[in-house]
Short mmCIF file of C-alpha atoms in Angstrom, two decimals:
data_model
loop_
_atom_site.label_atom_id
_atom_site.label_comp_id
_atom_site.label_asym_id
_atom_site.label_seq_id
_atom_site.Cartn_x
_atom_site.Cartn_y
_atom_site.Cartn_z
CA UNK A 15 1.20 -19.97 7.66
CA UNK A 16 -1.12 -22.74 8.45
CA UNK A 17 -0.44 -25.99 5.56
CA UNK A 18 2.05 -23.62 2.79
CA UNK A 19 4.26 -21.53 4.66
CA UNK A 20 4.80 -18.06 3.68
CA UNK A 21 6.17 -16.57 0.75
CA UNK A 22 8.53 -13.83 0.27
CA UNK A 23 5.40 -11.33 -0.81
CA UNK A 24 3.75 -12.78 1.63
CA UNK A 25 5.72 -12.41 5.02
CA UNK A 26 6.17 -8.34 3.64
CA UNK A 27 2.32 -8.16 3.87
CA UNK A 28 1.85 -9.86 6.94
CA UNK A 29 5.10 -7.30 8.67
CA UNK A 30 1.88 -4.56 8.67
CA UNK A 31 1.93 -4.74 12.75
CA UNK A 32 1.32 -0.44 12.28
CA UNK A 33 -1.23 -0.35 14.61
CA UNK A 34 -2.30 -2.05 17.69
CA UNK A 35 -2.14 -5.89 18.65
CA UNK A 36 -5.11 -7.56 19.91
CA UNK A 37 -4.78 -10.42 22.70
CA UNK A 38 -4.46 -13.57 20.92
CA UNK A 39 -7.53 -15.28 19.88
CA UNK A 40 -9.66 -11.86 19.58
CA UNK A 41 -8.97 -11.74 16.20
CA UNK A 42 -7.26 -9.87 13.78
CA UNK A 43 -7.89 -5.57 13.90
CA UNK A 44 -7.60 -3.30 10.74
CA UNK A 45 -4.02 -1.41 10.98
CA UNK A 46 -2.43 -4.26 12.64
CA UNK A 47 -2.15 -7.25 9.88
CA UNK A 48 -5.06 -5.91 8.04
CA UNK A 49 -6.66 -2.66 6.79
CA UNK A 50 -11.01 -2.89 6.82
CA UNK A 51 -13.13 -1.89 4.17
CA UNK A 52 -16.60 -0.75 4.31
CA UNK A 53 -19.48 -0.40 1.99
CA UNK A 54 -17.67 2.25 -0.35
CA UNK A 55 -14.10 1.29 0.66
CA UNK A 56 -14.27 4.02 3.69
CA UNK A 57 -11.64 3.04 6.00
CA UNK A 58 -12.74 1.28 9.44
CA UNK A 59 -9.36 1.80 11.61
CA UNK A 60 -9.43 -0.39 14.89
CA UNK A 61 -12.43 -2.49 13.84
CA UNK A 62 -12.20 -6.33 14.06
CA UNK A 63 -11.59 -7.91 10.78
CA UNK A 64 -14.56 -10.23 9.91
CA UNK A 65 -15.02 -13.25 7.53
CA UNK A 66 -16.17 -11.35 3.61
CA UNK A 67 -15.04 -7.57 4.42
CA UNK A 68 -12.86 -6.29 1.85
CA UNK A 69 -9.15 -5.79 3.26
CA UNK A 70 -6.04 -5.16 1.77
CA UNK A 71 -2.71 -6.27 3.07
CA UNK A 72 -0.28 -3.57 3.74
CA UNK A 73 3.61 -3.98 4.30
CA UNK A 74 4.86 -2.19 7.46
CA UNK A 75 5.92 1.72 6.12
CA UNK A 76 8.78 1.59 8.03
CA UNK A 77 10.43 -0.95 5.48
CA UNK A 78 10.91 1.64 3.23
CA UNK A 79 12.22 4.45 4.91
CA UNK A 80 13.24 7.38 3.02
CA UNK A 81 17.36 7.00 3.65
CA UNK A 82 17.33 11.51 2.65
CA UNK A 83 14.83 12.18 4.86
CA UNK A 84 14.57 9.52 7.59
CA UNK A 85 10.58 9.51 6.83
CA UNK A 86 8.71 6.60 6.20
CA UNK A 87 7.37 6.08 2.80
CA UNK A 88 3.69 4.77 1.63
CA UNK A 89 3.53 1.30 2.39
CA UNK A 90 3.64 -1.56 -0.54
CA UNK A 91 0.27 -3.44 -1.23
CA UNK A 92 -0.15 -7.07 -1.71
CA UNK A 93 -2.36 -7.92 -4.94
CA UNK A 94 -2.78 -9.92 -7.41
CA UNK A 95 -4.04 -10.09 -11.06
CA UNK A 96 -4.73 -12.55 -14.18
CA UNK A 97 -1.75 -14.19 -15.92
CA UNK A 98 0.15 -12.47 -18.42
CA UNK A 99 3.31 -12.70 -20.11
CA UNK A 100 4.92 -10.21 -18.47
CA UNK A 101 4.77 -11.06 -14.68
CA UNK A 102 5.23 -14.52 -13.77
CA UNK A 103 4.66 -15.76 -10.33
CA UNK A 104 6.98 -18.68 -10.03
CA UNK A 105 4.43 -21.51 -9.81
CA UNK A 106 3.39 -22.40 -13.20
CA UNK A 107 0.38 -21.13 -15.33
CA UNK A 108 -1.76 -19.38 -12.66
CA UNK A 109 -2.61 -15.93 -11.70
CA UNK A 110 -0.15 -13.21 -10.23
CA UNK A 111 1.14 -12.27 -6.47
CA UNK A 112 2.79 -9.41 -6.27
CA UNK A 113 3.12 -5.83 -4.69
CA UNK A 114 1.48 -3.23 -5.72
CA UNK A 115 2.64 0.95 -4.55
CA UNK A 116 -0.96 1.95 -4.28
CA UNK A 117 -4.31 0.04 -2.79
CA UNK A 118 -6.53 -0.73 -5.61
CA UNK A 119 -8.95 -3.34 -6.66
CA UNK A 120 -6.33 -5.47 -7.29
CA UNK A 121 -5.16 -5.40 -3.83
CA UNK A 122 -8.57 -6.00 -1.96
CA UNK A 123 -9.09 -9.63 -0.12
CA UNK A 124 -11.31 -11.43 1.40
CA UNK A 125 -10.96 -14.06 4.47
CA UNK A 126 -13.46 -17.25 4.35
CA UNK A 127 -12.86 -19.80 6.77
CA UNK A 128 -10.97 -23.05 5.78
CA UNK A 129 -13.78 -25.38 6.41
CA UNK A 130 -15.34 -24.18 3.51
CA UNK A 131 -18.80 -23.17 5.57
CA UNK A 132 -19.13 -19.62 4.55
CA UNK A 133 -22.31 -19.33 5.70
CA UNK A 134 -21.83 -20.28 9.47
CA UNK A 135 -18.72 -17.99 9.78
CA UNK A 136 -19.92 -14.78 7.74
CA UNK A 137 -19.86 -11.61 9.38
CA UNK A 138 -18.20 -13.21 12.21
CA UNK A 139 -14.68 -11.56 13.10
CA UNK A 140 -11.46 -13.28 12.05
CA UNK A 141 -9.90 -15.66 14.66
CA UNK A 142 -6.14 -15.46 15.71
CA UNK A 143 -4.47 -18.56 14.78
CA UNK A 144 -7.38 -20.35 12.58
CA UNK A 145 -6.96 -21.98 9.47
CA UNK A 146 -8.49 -19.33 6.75
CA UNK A 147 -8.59 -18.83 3.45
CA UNK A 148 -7.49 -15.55 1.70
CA UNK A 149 -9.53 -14.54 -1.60
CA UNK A 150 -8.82 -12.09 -4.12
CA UNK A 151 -11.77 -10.11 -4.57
CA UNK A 152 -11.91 -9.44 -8.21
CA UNK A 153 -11.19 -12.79 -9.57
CA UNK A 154 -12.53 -15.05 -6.56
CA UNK A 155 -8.87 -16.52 -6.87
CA UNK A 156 -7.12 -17.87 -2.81
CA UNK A 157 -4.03 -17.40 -2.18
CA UNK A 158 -1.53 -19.96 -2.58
CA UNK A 159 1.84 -21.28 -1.93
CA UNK A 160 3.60 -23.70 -3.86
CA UNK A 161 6.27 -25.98 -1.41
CA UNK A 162 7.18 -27.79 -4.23
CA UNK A 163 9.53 -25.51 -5.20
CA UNK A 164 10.89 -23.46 -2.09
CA UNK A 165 13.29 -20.73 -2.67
CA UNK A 166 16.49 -19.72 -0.50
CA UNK A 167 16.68 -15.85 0.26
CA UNK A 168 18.46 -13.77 3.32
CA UNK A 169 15.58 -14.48 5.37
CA UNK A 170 15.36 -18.50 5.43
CA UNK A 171 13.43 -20.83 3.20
CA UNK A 172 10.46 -19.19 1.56
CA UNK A 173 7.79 -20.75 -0.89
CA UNK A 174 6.83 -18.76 -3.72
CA UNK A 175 3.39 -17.27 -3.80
CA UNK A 176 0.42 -17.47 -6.31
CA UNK A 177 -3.60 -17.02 -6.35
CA UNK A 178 -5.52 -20.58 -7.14
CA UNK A 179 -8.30 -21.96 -5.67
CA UNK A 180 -7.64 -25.50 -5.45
CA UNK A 181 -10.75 -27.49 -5.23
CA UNK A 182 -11.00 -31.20 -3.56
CA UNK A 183 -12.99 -33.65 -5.63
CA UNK A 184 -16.26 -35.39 -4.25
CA UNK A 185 -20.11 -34.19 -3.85
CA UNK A 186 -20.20 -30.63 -2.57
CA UNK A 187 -24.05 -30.41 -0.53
CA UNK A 188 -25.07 -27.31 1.95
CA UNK A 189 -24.13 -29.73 5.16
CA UNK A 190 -21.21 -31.16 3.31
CA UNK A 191 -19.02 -27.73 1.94
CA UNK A 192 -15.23 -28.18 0.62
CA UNK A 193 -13.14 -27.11 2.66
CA UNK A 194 -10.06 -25.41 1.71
CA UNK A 195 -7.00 -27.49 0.39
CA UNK A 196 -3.12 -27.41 2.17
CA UNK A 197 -1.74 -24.46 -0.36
CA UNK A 198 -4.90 -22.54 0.62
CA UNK A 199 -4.59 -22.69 3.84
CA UNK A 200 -3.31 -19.31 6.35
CA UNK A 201 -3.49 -18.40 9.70
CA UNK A 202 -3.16 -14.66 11.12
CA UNK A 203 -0.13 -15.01 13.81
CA UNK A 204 -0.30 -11.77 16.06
CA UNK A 205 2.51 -11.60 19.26
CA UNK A 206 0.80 -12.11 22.62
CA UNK A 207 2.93 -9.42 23.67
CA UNK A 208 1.84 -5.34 23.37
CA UNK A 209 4.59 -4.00 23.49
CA UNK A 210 5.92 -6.08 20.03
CA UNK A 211 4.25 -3.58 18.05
CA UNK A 212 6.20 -0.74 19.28
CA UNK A 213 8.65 0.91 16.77
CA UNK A 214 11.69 2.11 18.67
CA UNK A 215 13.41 2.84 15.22
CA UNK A 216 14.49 6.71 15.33
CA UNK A 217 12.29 7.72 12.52
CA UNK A 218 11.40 11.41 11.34
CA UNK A 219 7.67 12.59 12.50
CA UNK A 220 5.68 12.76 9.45
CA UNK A 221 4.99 16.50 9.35
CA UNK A 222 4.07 19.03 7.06
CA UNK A 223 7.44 20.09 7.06
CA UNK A 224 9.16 16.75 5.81
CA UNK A 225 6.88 16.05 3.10
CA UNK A 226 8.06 19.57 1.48
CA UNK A 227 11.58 18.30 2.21
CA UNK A 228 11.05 15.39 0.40
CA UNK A 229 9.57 17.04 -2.54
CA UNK A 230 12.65 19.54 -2.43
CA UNK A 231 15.04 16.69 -2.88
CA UNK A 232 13.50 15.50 -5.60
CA UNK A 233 13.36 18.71 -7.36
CA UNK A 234 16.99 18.70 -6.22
CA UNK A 235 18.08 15.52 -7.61
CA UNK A 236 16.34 16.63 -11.10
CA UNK A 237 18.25 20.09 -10.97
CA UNK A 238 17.18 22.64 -13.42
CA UNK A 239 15.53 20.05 -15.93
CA UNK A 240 13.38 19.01 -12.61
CA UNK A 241 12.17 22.54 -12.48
CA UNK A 242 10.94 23.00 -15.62
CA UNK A 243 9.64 19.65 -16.27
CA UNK A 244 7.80 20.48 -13.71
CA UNK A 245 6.54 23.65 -14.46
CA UNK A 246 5.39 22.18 -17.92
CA UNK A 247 3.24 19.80 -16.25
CA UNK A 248 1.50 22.66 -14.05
CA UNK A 249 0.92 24.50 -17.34
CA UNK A 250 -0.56 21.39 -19.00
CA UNK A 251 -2.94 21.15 -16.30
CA UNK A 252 -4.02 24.79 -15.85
CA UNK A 253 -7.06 24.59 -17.60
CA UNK A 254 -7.90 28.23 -16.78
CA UNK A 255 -4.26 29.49 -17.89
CA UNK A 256 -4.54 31.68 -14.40
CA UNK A 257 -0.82 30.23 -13.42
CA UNK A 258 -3.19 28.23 -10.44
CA UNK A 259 -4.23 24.51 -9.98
CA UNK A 260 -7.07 23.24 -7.62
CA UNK A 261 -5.79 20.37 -5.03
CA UNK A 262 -6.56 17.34 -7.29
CA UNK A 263 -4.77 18.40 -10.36
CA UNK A 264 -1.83 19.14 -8.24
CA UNK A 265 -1.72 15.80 -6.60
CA UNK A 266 -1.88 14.18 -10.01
CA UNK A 267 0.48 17.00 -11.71
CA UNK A 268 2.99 15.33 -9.25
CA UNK A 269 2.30 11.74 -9.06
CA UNK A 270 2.79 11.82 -12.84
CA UNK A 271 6.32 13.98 -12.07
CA UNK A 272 6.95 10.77 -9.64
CA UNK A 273 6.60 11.96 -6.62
CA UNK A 274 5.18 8.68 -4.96
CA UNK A 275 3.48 10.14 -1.61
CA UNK A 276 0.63 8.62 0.00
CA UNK A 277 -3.19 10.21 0.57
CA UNK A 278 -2.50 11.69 4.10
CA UNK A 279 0.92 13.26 2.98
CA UNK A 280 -0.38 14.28 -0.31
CA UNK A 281 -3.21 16.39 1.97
CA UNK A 282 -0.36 17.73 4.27
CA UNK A 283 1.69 18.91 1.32
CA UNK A 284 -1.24 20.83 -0.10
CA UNK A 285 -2.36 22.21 3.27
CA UNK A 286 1.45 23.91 3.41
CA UNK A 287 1.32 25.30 -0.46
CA UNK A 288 -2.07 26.43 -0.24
CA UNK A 289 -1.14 29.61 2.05
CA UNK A 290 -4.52 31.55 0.89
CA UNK A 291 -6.66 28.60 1.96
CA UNK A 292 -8.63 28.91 -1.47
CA UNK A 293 -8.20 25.51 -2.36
CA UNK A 294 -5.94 26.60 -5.37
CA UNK A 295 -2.31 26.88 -5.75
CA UNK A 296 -0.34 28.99 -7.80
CA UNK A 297 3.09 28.34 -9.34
CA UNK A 298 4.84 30.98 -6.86
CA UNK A 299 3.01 29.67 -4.05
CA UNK A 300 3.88 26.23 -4.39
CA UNK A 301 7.68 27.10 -5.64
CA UNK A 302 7.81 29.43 -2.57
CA UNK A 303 6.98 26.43 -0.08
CA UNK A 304 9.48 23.81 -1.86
CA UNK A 305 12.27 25.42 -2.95
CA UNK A 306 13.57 27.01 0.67
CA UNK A 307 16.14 29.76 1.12
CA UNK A 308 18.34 30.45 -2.22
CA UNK A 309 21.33 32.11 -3.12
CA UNK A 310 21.16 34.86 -5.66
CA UNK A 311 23.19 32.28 -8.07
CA UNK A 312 20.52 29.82 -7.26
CA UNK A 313 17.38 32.10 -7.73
CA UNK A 314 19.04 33.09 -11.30
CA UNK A 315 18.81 29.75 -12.60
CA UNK A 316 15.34 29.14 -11.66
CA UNK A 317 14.03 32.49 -12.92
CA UNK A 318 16.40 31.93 -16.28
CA UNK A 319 14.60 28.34 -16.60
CA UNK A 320 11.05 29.59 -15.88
CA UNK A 321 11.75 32.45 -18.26
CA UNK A 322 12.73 30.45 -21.21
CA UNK A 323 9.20 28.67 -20.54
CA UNK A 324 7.56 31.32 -20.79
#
């Protein structure tokens, strides 16, 4: 980082090399340090990053690996909100840094050049190794480091993060901006080399088939009580009291059982249950996908514990 340093939260969001890196000094690409946002938030993969699109910063997926399943998880998002007495960021009364399990509004950015001319530089793409600023959209809030108080972790010296624009004093004209002070100040560091984005981790192709693997652990891990907890959700939701859900009562059914599985492998989990293709899933179908081959003492104890639901 260009004038702070970078934080703990900070170097986790900028570890998002998931996608390709550009040559140095062609700026920064969406899916390498960087996802692009649109006009209504519709993803823009491999499009240069420019000065006021909405991005949010993503932590590499491979960080958290699913240890059961060897399949990386949905990445962490970095965001930020207003002070509160509940999350404190480490630097005194300003607003929050922190990482957040699911993109939001809270975790969408802006980048505005350091030099304070916004005008000049809008719409232009994001330069590799410039001095920028980083602004939280939602409260117009930069992102700051505080190197007055510099904490030691497993990973070196890091400065604790936290959003504040700090403003310079002295007459502010249209030929005369403020530019950005030291804690506001970033740069986007991409390798110069290609092949520094290449993962040569063994990690488990994200298929259909692993997702319903990692929903059968779960289940497994909850044991009969998982079951029917869960089975009392899907009846909650069945507004038609056919024992079938549509796709998007589903997904939320099991985000609020805590499953914690991103878009894409929310779709491929559906796609497998959904063996009629009618866009609904019934109890047996989906229980037939995740539950896999069962002993008779096994299948007992699940029809005993859907039985007593009944």
């Amino acid at each position: 980082a260009a004038g702070s340093g970078l934080g703990a939260t900070a170097a986790a969001a900028a570890a998002a090399s998931t996608g390709r890196l550009p040559d140095a000094g062609m700026g920064a690409t969406a899916g390498s340090t960087a996802r692009a946002f649109g006009a209504g938030a519709a993803a823009v993969g491999g499009e240069p990053v420019r000065f006021g699109d909405r991005v949010c910063l993503a932590t590499n997926p491979s960080l958290r690996a699913d240890p059961a399943t060897g399949v990386v998880a949905p990445p962490y998002f970095l965001a930020s909100d207003r002070p509160n007495n509940v999350i404190g960021s480490g630097a005194g009364v300003t607003q929050d840094v922190f990482l957040a399990p699911r993109a939001g509004t809270l975790t969408e950015w802006r980048f505005t050049p350091a030099d304070g001319n916004d005008a000049a530089w809008d719409g232009s793409p994001v330069p590799a190794g410039a001095e920028v600023c980083l602004v939280h959209c939602q409260t117009n809030q930069a992102l700051a480091a505080s190197e007055t108080a510099p904490i030691a972790t497993a990973f070196g010296r890091e400065l604790p993060l936290y959003a504040r624009t700090h403003k310079s004093s002295g007459i502010v004209t249209r030929d005369r901006p403020r530019p950005a002070q030291a804690p506001n100040r970033w740069a986007i560091l991409l390798s110069e080399d290609a092949a520094a984005a290449e993962d040569r981790r063994d990690f488990r192709p994200l298929t259909a088939d692993a997702i319903v693997d990692k929903v059968r652990l779960a289940l497994r891990e909850r044991g009969t009580y998982g079951i029917r907890a869960l089975g009392k959700a899907f009846r909650i939701l069945d507004d038609r009291r056919d024992g079938r859900l549509d796709r998007e009562d589903l997904k939320w059914g099991l985000f609020d059982f805590g499953l914690r599985l991103s878009d894409e492998e929310f779709e491929m989990l559906l796609d497998a249950v959904d063996t009629s293709g009618d866009g609904l899933v019934s109890y047996d179908e989906f229980l037939l996908a995740v539950r896999g081959p069962m002993n008779e003492r096994r299948r007992a104890v699940v029809e005993e514990a859907f039985r007593k639901l009944d």
